[in-house]
PDB file of C-alpha atoms and ligand atoms in Angstrom:
ATOM      1  CA  MET S  25     -68.379 144.416 172.080  1.00 72.00           C
ATOM      2  CA  SER S  26     -69.258 143.273 175.573  1.00 74.00           C
ATOM      3  CA  GLY S  27     -67.039 142.868 178.627  1.00 85.00           C
ATOM      4  CA  PRO S  28     -63.239 143.079 178.649  1.00 93.00           C
ATOM      5  CA  PHE S  29     -61.191 141.444 175.874  1.00 97.00           C
ATOM      6  CA  VAL S  30     -60.144 138.139 177.482  1.00 98.00           C
ATOM      7  CA  ILE S  31     -57.895 135.635 175.760  1.00 98.00           C
ATOM      8  CA  ALA S  32     -58.149 132.050 177.048  1.00 98.00           C
ATOM      9  CA  VAL S  33     -55.130 129.864 176.252  1.00 98.00           C
ATOM     10  CA  ASP S  34     -55.535 126.226 177.239  1.00 98.00           C
ATOM     11  CA  GLY S  35     -53.630 123.068 176.489  1.00 97.00           C
ATOM     12  CA  PRO S  36     -51.592 120.210 177.928  1.00 97.00           C
ATOM     13  CA  ALA S  37     -48.230 120.342 179.710  1.00 93.00           C
ATOM     14  CA  ALA S  38     -45.308 121.617 177.619  1.00 93.00           C
ATOM     15  CA  SER S  39     -47.497 122.466 174.628  1.00 95.00           C
ATOM     16  CA  GLY S  40     -45.935 125.934 174.412  1.00 93.00           C
ATOM     17  CA  LYS S  41     -49.041 127.694 175.744  1.00 95.00           C
ATOM     18  CA  GLY S  42     -47.049 129.647 178.339  1.00 95.00           C
ATOM     19  CA  THR S  43     -44.682 131.083 175.737  1.00 95.00           C
ATOM     20  CA  ILE S  44     -47.596 131.777 173.416  1.00 97.00           C
ATOM     21  CA  ALA S  45     -49.532 133.542 176.183  1.00 98.00           C
ATOM     22  CA  LYS S  46     -46.489 135.706 176.970  1.00 97.00           C
ATOM     23  CA  GLY S  47     -46.069 136.599 173.289  1.00 97.00           C
ATOM     24  CA  LEU S  48     -49.746 137.532 173.062  1.00 98.00           C
ATOM     25  CA  GLY S  49     -49.340 139.659 176.190  1.00 98.00           C
ATOM     26  CA  GLU S  50     -46.629 141.692 174.453  1.00 98.00           C
ATOM     27  CA  ALA S  51     -48.460 141.887 171.130  1.00 97.00           C
ATOM     28  CA  PHE S  52     -51.788 142.994 172.621  1.00 98.00           C
ATOM     29  CA  ARG S  53     -50.382 144.729 175.724  1.00 98.00           C
ATOM     30  CA  LEU S  54     -52.416 142.665 178.113  1.00 98.00           C
ATOM     31  CA  PRO S  55     -51.474 141.245 181.524  1.00 98.00           C
ATOM     32  CA  VAL S  56     -50.969 137.463 181.605  1.00 98.00           C
ATOM     33  CA  LEU S  57     -51.877 135.048 184.400  1.00 97.00           C
ATOM     34  CA  ASP S  58     -50.218 131.631 184.288  1.00 97.00           C
ATOM     35  CA  THR S  59     -52.897 129.760 186.238  1.00 98.00           C
ATOM     36  CA  GLY S  60     -50.699 126.648 186.462  1.00 97.00           C
ATOM     37  CA  LEU S  61     -48.605 128.593 188.979  1.00 97.00           C
ATOM     38  CA  LEU S  62     -51.592 128.809 191.335  1.00 97.00           C
ATOM     39  CA  TYR S  63     -51.960 125.035 191.323  1.00 98.00           C
ATOM     40  CA  ARG S  64     -48.196 124.621 191.626  1.00 97.00           C
ATOM     41  CA  ALA S  65     -48.108 126.839 194.723  1.00 97.00           C
ATOM     42  CA  VAL S  66     -50.979 124.881 196.298  1.00 97.00           C
ATOM     43  CA  GLY S  67     -49.360 121.550 195.402  1.00 97.00           C
ATOM     44  CA  VAL S  68     -46.017 122.525 196.933  1.00 96.00           C
ATOM     45  CA  LEU S  69     -47.601 123.865 200.145  1.00 94.00           C
ATOM     46  CA  ALA S  70     -49.787 120.775 200.535  1.00 96.00           C
ATOM     47  CA  GLU S  71     -46.927 118.370 199.813  1.00 96.00           C
ATOM     48  CA  ARG S  72     -44.787 120.086 202.452  1.00 93.00           C
ATOM     49  CA  ALA S  73     -47.551 119.417 204.977  1.00 93.00           C
ATOM     50  CA  GLY S  74     -47.907 115.823 203.701  1.00 95.00           C
ATOM     51  CA  GLU S  75     -51.501 116.604 202.714  1.00 95.00           C
ATOM     52  CA  LEU S  76     -51.591 116.344 198.920  1.00 95.00           C
ATOM     53  CA  ASP S  77     -54.374 113.732 199.088  1.00 95.00           C
ATOM     54  CA  ASN S  78     -56.460 115.771 201.499  1.00 96.00           C
ATOM     55  CA  ALA S  79     -58.902 118.009 199.613  1.00 97.00           C
ATOM     56  CA  GLU S  80     -59.682 120.230 202.612  1.00 96.00           C
ATOM     57  CA  ALA S  81     -56.012 120.807 203.467  1.00 96.00           C
ATOM     58  CA  CYS S  82     -55.222 121.586 199.810  1.00 96.00           C
ATOM     59  CA  ALA S  83     -58.139 124.033 199.641  1.00 96.00           C
ATOM     60  CA  ALA S  84     -56.905 125.698 202.859  1.00 95.00           C
ATOM     61  CA  ALA S  85     -53.495 126.139 201.198  1.00 94.00           C
ATOM     62  CA  ALA S  86     -55.247 127.720 198.202  1.00 95.00           C
ATOM     63  CA  VAL S  87     -56.979 130.222 200.467  1.00 92.00           C
ATOM     64  CA  THR S  88     -53.864 131.252 202.409  1.00 88.00           C
ATOM     65  CA  MET S  89     -51.612 131.537 199.356  1.00 87.00           C
ATOM     66  CA  THR S  90     -50.394 135.036 198.450  1.00 87.00           C
ATOM     67  CA  ALA S  91     -49.459 136.501 195.076  1.00 85.00           C
ATOM     68  CA  ASP S  92     -45.749 136.957 195.991  1.00 88.00           C
ATOM     69  CA  GLN S  93     -45.449 133.184 196.532  1.00 89.00           C
ATOM     70  CA  LEU S  94     -46.024 132.766 192.805  1.00 91.00           C
ATOM     71  CA  ASP S  95     -42.572 134.204 192.019  1.00 91.00           C
ATOM     72  CA  ASP S  96     -40.782 131.299 193.702  1.00 92.00           C
ATOM     73  CA  PRO S  97     -38.573 129.581 191.064  1.00 90.00           C
ATOM     74  CA  ARG S  98     -39.145 126.241 192.815  1.00 91.00           C
ATOM     75  CA  LEU S  99     -42.667 126.297 191.419  1.00 95.00           C
ATOM     76  CA  ARG S 100     -41.215 125.789 187.933  1.00 89.00           C
ATOM     77  CA  THR S 101     -39.729 122.355 188.603  1.00 89.00           C
ATOM     78  CA  ARG S 102     -40.989 119.037 187.264  1.00 88.00           C
ATOM     79  CA  GLU S 103     -41.850 117.897 190.782  1.00 92.00           C
ATOM     80  CA  ALA S 104     -43.974 120.991 191.404  1.00 94.00           C
ATOM     81  CA  GLY S 105     -45.859 120.313 188.153  1.00 93.00           C
ATOM     82  CA  GLU S 106     -46.675 116.815 189.318  1.00 93.00           C
ATOM     83  CA  MET S 107     -47.797 118.084 192.753  1.00 96.00           C
ATOM     84  CA  ALA S 108     -49.939 120.724 191.028  1.00 97.00           C
ATOM     85  CA  SER S 109     -51.638 118.113 188.876  1.00 95.00           C
ATOM     86  CA  GLN S 110     -52.435 116.055 192.000  1.00 96.00           C
ATOM     87  CA  ALA S 111     -53.751 119.051 193.968  1.00 97.00           C
ATOM     88  CA  ALA S 112     -55.809 120.147 190.938  1.00 97.00           C
ATOM     89  CA  VAL S 113     -58.065 117.059 191.023  1.00 96.00           C
ATOM     90  CA  HIS S 114     -59.815 118.322 194.190  1.00 97.00           C
ATOM     91  CA  PRO S 115     -62.945 120.327 193.325  1.00 97.00           C
ATOM     92  CA  GLU S 116     -62.440 122.238 196.622  1.00 97.00           C
ATOM     93  CA  VAL S 117     -59.090 123.536 195.361  1.00 97.00           C
ATOM     94  CA  ARG S 118     -60.549 124.572 192.029  1.00 97.00           C
ATOM     95  CA  ALA S 119     -63.399 126.394 193.795  1.00 97.00           C
ATOM     96  CA  ALA S 120     -60.942 128.194 196.087  1.00 97.00           C
ATOM     97  CA  LEU S 121     -58.933 129.465 193.099  1.00 97.00           C
ATOM     98  CA  LEU S 122     -61.900 130.481 190.967  1.00 97.00           C
ATOM     99  CA  GLU S 123     -62.467 134.009 192.254  1.00 95.00           C
ATOM    100  CA  TYR S 124     -58.802 135.031 191.955  1.00 95.00           C
ATOM    101  CA  GLN S 125     -58.782 133.970 188.303  1.00 97.00           C
ATOM    102  CA  ARG S 126     -62.133 135.605 187.472  1.00 98.00           C
ATOM    103  CA  THR S 127     -61.062 138.857 189.137  1.00 97.00           C
ATOM    104  CA  PHE S 128     -57.873 138.856 187.067  1.00 97.00           C
ATOM    105  CA  ALA S 129     -59.923 138.228 183.911  1.00 98.00           C
ATOM    106  CA  ALA S 130     -62.383 141.012 184.735  1.00 97.00           C
ATOM    107  CA  GLN S 131     -59.853 143.839 184.772  1.00 96.00           C
ATOM    108  CA  GLU S 132     -60.699 146.736 182.539  1.00 94.00           C
ATOM    109  CA  GLY S 133     -58.740 146.609 179.313  1.00 93.00           C
ATOM    110  CA  GLY S 134     -58.694 142.824 179.242  1.00 97.00           C
ATOM    111  CA  ALA S 135     -56.383 139.980 180.231  1.00 98.00           C
ATOM    112  CA  ILE S 136     -54.844 136.705 179.123  1.00 98.00           C
ATOM    113  CA  LEU S 137     -55.094 133.543 181.205  1.00 98.00           C
ATOM    114  CA  ASP S 138     -53.374 130.295 180.379  1.00 98.00           C
ATOM    115  CA  GLY S 139     -54.265 126.943 181.889  1.00 98.00           C
ATOM    116  CA  ARG S 140     -56.440 123.882 181.342  1.00 97.00           C
ATOM    117  CA  ASP S 141     -60.014 125.051 181.965  1.00 98.00           C
ATOM    118  CA  ILE S 142     -59.961 128.756 181.105  1.00 98.00           C
ATOM    119  CA  GLY S 143     -62.127 128.518 177.987  1.00 98.00           C
ATOM    120  CA  THR S 144     -64.468 125.927 179.490  1.00 97.00           C
ATOM    121  CA  VAL S 145     -64.951 126.949 183.148  1.00 97.00           C
ATOM    122  CA  ILE S 146     -63.113 130.107 184.231  1.00 98.00           C
ATOM    123  CA  CYS S 147     -63.943 132.372 181.273  1.00 98.00           C
ATOM    124  CA  PRO S 148     -66.496 130.524 179.106  1.00 97.00           C
ATOM    125  CA  THR S 149     -67.519 133.765 177.372  1.00 97.00           C
ATOM    126  CA  ALA S 150     -63.962 134.883 176.496  1.00 98.00           C
ATOM    127  CA  PRO S 151     -63.991 136.453 173.019  1.00 97.00           C
ATOM    128  CA  ALA S 152     -60.714 134.736 172.040  1.00 98.00           C
ATOM    129  CA  LYS S 153     -59.937 131.102 172.838  1.00 98.00           C
ATOM    130  CA  LEU S 154     -57.005 128.974 171.823  1.00 98.00           C
ATOM    131  CA  TYR S 155     -56.310 125.335 172.532  1.00 98.00           C
ATOM    132  CA  VAL S 156     -52.581 124.783 172.056  1.00 98.00           C
ATOM    133  CA  THR S 157     -51.322 121.266 171.648  1.00 97.00           C
ATOM    134  CA  ALA S 158     -48.543 119.082 170.209  1.00 97.00           C
ATOM    135  CA  THR S 159     -47.876 115.350 170.230  1.00 97.00           C
ATOM    136  CA  PRO S 160     -46.651 113.915 173.552  1.00 98.00           C
ATOM    137  CA  GLU S 161     -43.312 113.062 171.886  1.00 98.00           C
ATOM    138  CA  VAL S 162     -42.731 116.615 170.670  1.00 97.00           C
ATOM    139  CA  ARG S 163     -43.737 118.075 174.027  1.00 97.00           C
ATOM    140  CA  ALA S 164     -41.470 115.657 175.890  1.00 97.00           C
ATOM    141  CA  ASP S 165     -38.557 116.525 173.624  1.00 97.00           C
ATOM    142  CA  ARG S 166     -39.028 120.270 174.163  1.00 94.00           C
ATOM    143  CA  ARG S 167     -39.366 119.893 177.927  1.00 93.00           C
ATOM    144  CA  TRP S 168     -36.358 117.545 178.089  1.00 95.00           C
ATOM    145  CA  LYS S 169     -34.168 120.072 176.285  1.00 94.00           C
ATOM    146  CA  GLN S 170     -35.243 122.810 178.709  1.00 89.00           C
ATOM    147  CA  LEU S 171     -34.498 120.569 181.686  1.00 89.00           C
ATOM    148  CA  GLN S 172     -31.100 119.617 180.310  1.00 92.00           C
ATOM    149  CA  ALA S 173     -30.263 123.293 179.893  1.00 91.00           C
ATOM    150  CA  GLN S 174     -31.142 123.729 183.591  1.00 84.00           C
ATOM    151  CA  GLY S 175     -28.750 120.904 184.522  1.00 88.00           C
ATOM    152  CA  ASP S 176     -31.436 118.282 185.229  1.00 87.00           C
ATOM    153  CA  ALA S 177     -30.087 114.856 184.187  1.00 90.00           C
ATOM    154  CA  VAL S 178     -33.545 113.311 183.696  1.00 93.00           C
ATOM    155  CA  SER S 179     -33.963 110.986 180.674  1.00 97.00           C
ATOM    156  CA  LEU S 180     -36.219 111.692 177.700  1.00 97.00           C
ATOM    157  CA  GLU S 181     -38.210 108.529 178.513  1.00 97.00           C
ATOM    158  CA  GLU S 182     -38.903 109.759 182.034  1.00 96.00           C
ATOM    159  CA  VAL S 183     -40.080 113.127 180.741  1.00 96.00           C
ATOM    160  CA  LEU S 184     -42.375 111.418 178.227  1.00 97.00           C
ATOM    161  CA  ALA S 185     -43.797 109.183 180.968  1.00 96.00           C
ATOM    162  CA  ASP S 186     -44.405 112.277 183.163  1.00 94.00           C
ATOM    163  CA  ILE S 187     -46.206 114.016 180.339  1.00 96.00           C
ATOM    164  CA  ARG S 188     -48.429 111.044 179.568  1.00 96.00           C
ATOM    165  CA  LEU S 189     -49.327 110.656 183.248  1.00 95.00           C
ATOM    166  CA  ARG S 190     -50.171 114.347 183.559  1.00 95.00           C
ATOM    167  CA  ASP S 191     -52.265 114.340 180.360  1.00 96.00           C
ATOM    168  CA  GLN S 192     -54.199 111.406 181.710  1.00 96.00           C
ATOM    169  CA  ARG S 193     -54.744 112.861 185.183  1.00 95.00           C
ATOM    170  CA  ASP S 194     -55.619 116.366 183.916  1.00 95.00           C
ATOM    171  CA  GLY S 195     -57.907 114.999 181.200  1.00 95.00           C
ATOM    172  CA  ASP S 196     -59.663 112.292 183.203  1.00 95.00           C
ATOM    173  CA  ARG S 197     -60.467 114.117 186.438  1.00 95.00           C
ATOM    174  CA  ASP S 198     -64.133 114.845 187.157  1.00 94.00           C
ATOM    175  CA  ALA S 199     -63.660 118.482 188.190  1.00 94.00           C
ATOM    176  CA  ALA S 200     -63.037 120.792 185.219  1.00 94.00           C
ATOM    177  CA  PRO S 201     -61.017 118.307 183.154  1.00 95.00           C
ATOM    178  CA  MET S 202     -58.640 119.603 180.499  1.00 94.00           C
ATOM    179  CA  ARG S 203     -60.823 120.059 177.393  1.00 94.00           C
ATOM    180  CA  ARG S 204     -60.862 122.120 174.268  1.00 96.00           C
ATOM    181  CA  ALA S 205     -63.878 124.449 174.445  1.00 97.00           C
ATOM    182  CA  PRO S 206     -66.109 123.936 171.383  1.00 97.00           C
ATOM    183  CA  ASP S 207     -65.372 127.523 170.267  1.00 97.00           C
ATOM    184  CA  ALA S 208     -61.590 127.388 170.897  1.00 98.00           C
ATOM    185  CA  VAL S 209     -59.283 127.429 167.870  1.00 98.00           C
ATOM    186  CA  LEU S 210     -57.025 124.383 167.851  1.00 98.00           C
ATOM    187  CA  LEU S 211     -53.350 125.242 167.376  1.00 98.00           C
ATOM    188  CA  ASP S 212     -51.225 122.140 166.900  1.00 97.00           C
ATOM    189  CA  THR S 213     -47.608 123.264 167.262  1.00 96.00           C
ATOM    190  CA  SER S 214     -46.023 119.832 166.631  1.00 97.00           C
ATOM    191  CA  GLU S 215     -44.494 120.915 163.337  1.00 96.00           C
ATOM    192  CA  MET S 216     -43.903 124.557 164.242  1.00 95.00           C
ATOM    193  CA  THR S 217     -41.030 126.532 165.682  1.00 92.00           C
ATOM    194  CA  ILE S 218     -41.964 128.681 168.661  1.00 88.00           C
ATOM    195  CA  GLU S 219     -41.846 131.783 166.415  1.00 93.00           C
ATOM    196  CA  GLN S 220     -44.267 130.176 163.947  1.00 96.00           C
ATOM    197  CA  ALA S 221     -46.584 129.135 166.765  1.00 96.00           C
ATOM    198  CA  ALA S 222     -46.514 132.627 168.318  1.00 96.00           C
ATOM    199  CA  ASP S 223     -47.235 134.140 164.913  1.00 97.00           C
ATOM    200  CA  ALA S 224     -50.155 131.790 164.263  1.00 98.00           C
ATOM    201  CA  ALA S 225     -51.582 132.555 167.718  1.00 98.00           C
ATOM    202  CA  ARG S 226     -51.341 136.289 167.075  1.00 98.00           C
ATOM    203  CA  ARG S 227     -53.240 135.962 163.802  1.00 98.00           C
ATOM    204  CA  ILE S 228     -55.979 133.897 165.435  1.00 98.00           C
ATOM    205  CA  VAL S 229     -56.368 136.495 168.191  1.00 98.00           C
ATOM    206  CA  GLU S 230     -56.323 139.415 165.737  1.00 98.00           C
ATOM    207  CA  ALA S 231     -59.258 137.834 163.910  1.00 97.00           C
ATOM    208  CA  ALA S 232     -61.085 137.233 167.193  1.00 97.00           C
ATOM    209  CA  ARG S 233     -60.447 140.820 168.249  1.00 97.00           C
ATOM    210  CA  ALA S 234     -61.861 142.183 164.992  1.00 96.00           C
ATOM    211  CA  ARG S 235     -65.005 140.084 165.487  1.00 95.00           C
ATOM    212  CA  TRP S 236     -65.270 141.252 169.115  1.00 95.00           C
ATOM    213  CA  GLU S 237     -64.879 144.933 168.124  1.00 93.00           C
ATOM    214  CA  ASN S 238     -67.620 144.609 165.508  1.00 92.00           C
ATOM    215  CA  SER S 239     -70.013 142.680 167.717  1.00 87.00           C
TER     216      SER S 239
HETATM  217  O1  LIG Z 146     -49.617 124.572 183.215  1.00 71.80           O
HETATM  218  P1  LIG Z 146     -48.780 123.867 184.277  1.00 71.80           P
HETATM  219  O2  LIG Z 146     -47.957 122.726 183.763  1.00 71.80           O
HETATM  220  O3  LIG Z 146     -47.976 124.818 185.084  1.00 71.80           O
HETATM  221  O4  LIG Z 146     -49.881 123.236 185.276  1.00 71.80           O
HETATM  222  C1  LIG Z 146     -49.536 122.401 186.342  1.00 71.80           C
HETATM  223  C2  LIG Z 146     -50.745 121.540 186.726  1.00 71.80           C
HETATM  224  O5  LIG Z 146     -51.752 122.356 187.310  1.00 71.80           O
HETATM  225  C3  LIG Z 146     -51.428 120.826 185.587  1.00 71.80           C
HETATM  226  O6  LIG Z 146     -50.843 119.562 185.327  1.00 71.80           O
HETATM  227  C4  LIG Z 146     -52.867 120.726 186.041  1.00 71.80           C
HETATM  228  C5  LIG Z 146     -53.050 121.912 186.938  1.00 71.80           C
HETATM  229  N1  LIG Z 146     -53.779 123.011 186.309  1.00 71.80           N
HETATM  230  C6  LIG Z 146     -55.156 122.914 186.265  1.00 71.80           C
HETATM  231  O7  LIG Z 146     -55.713 121.906 186.691  1.00 71.80           O
HETATM  232  N2  LIG Z 146     -55.898 123.944 185.774  1.00 71.80           N
HETATM  233  C7  LIG Z 146     -55.315 125.042 185.290  1.00 71.80           C
HETATM  234  N3  LIG Z 146     -56.066 126.049 184.820  1.00 71.80           N
HETATM  235  C8  LIG Z 146     -53.897 125.150 185.276  1.00 71.80           C
HETATM  236  C9  LIG Z 146     -53.152 124.101 185.791  1.00 71.80           C
END
């Protein structure tokens, strides 16, 4: 047993990783950091200044950002997700956000972080790693239903196109691209309800925790 018990939850947009991370937080009584929110906050600040393409300006936004800005509901929109994905390609932004994430992960008692590069870059030695995925069609359908419930009249085709674009940008960038860590357990939720997926995730983490306690 070495270091705090960190759970890394990675995966593409709308895979259900956020809900899974929250469920794990309740089950294991650990604090959860949705790292996508950090990139969303940077993306929104940089877009407001018209500087989304400018790595230095985006990194400056990452440095000045404060934790209370992460509660802004505007960060949860589709547009903010797209801005986040664009800001996240800059290595300078990723470097500026690294320490905040590692400090969160280092807290005594452990932590859960969800994102794209937690198991590969932020916490490569995390004792529990999950890579949550689902087909683009299933993810688009889930996200579309959520957006409809929020009154967004966007079409399913548009949501699917957004998801494909984001997968491509997040997976193809040079700096910390979205990847499954070799030791992450793959959880494909395409055929699962959210309860089934949360249950499967809990079992995977229970097994990882037992291994960690005996190591
Ligand atoms: O998880 P999310 O949809 O809120 O993330 C928004 C964008 O932020 C995502 O498309 C890419 C970027 N991101 C990242 O590059 N690394 C992370 N650890 C989390 C998010």
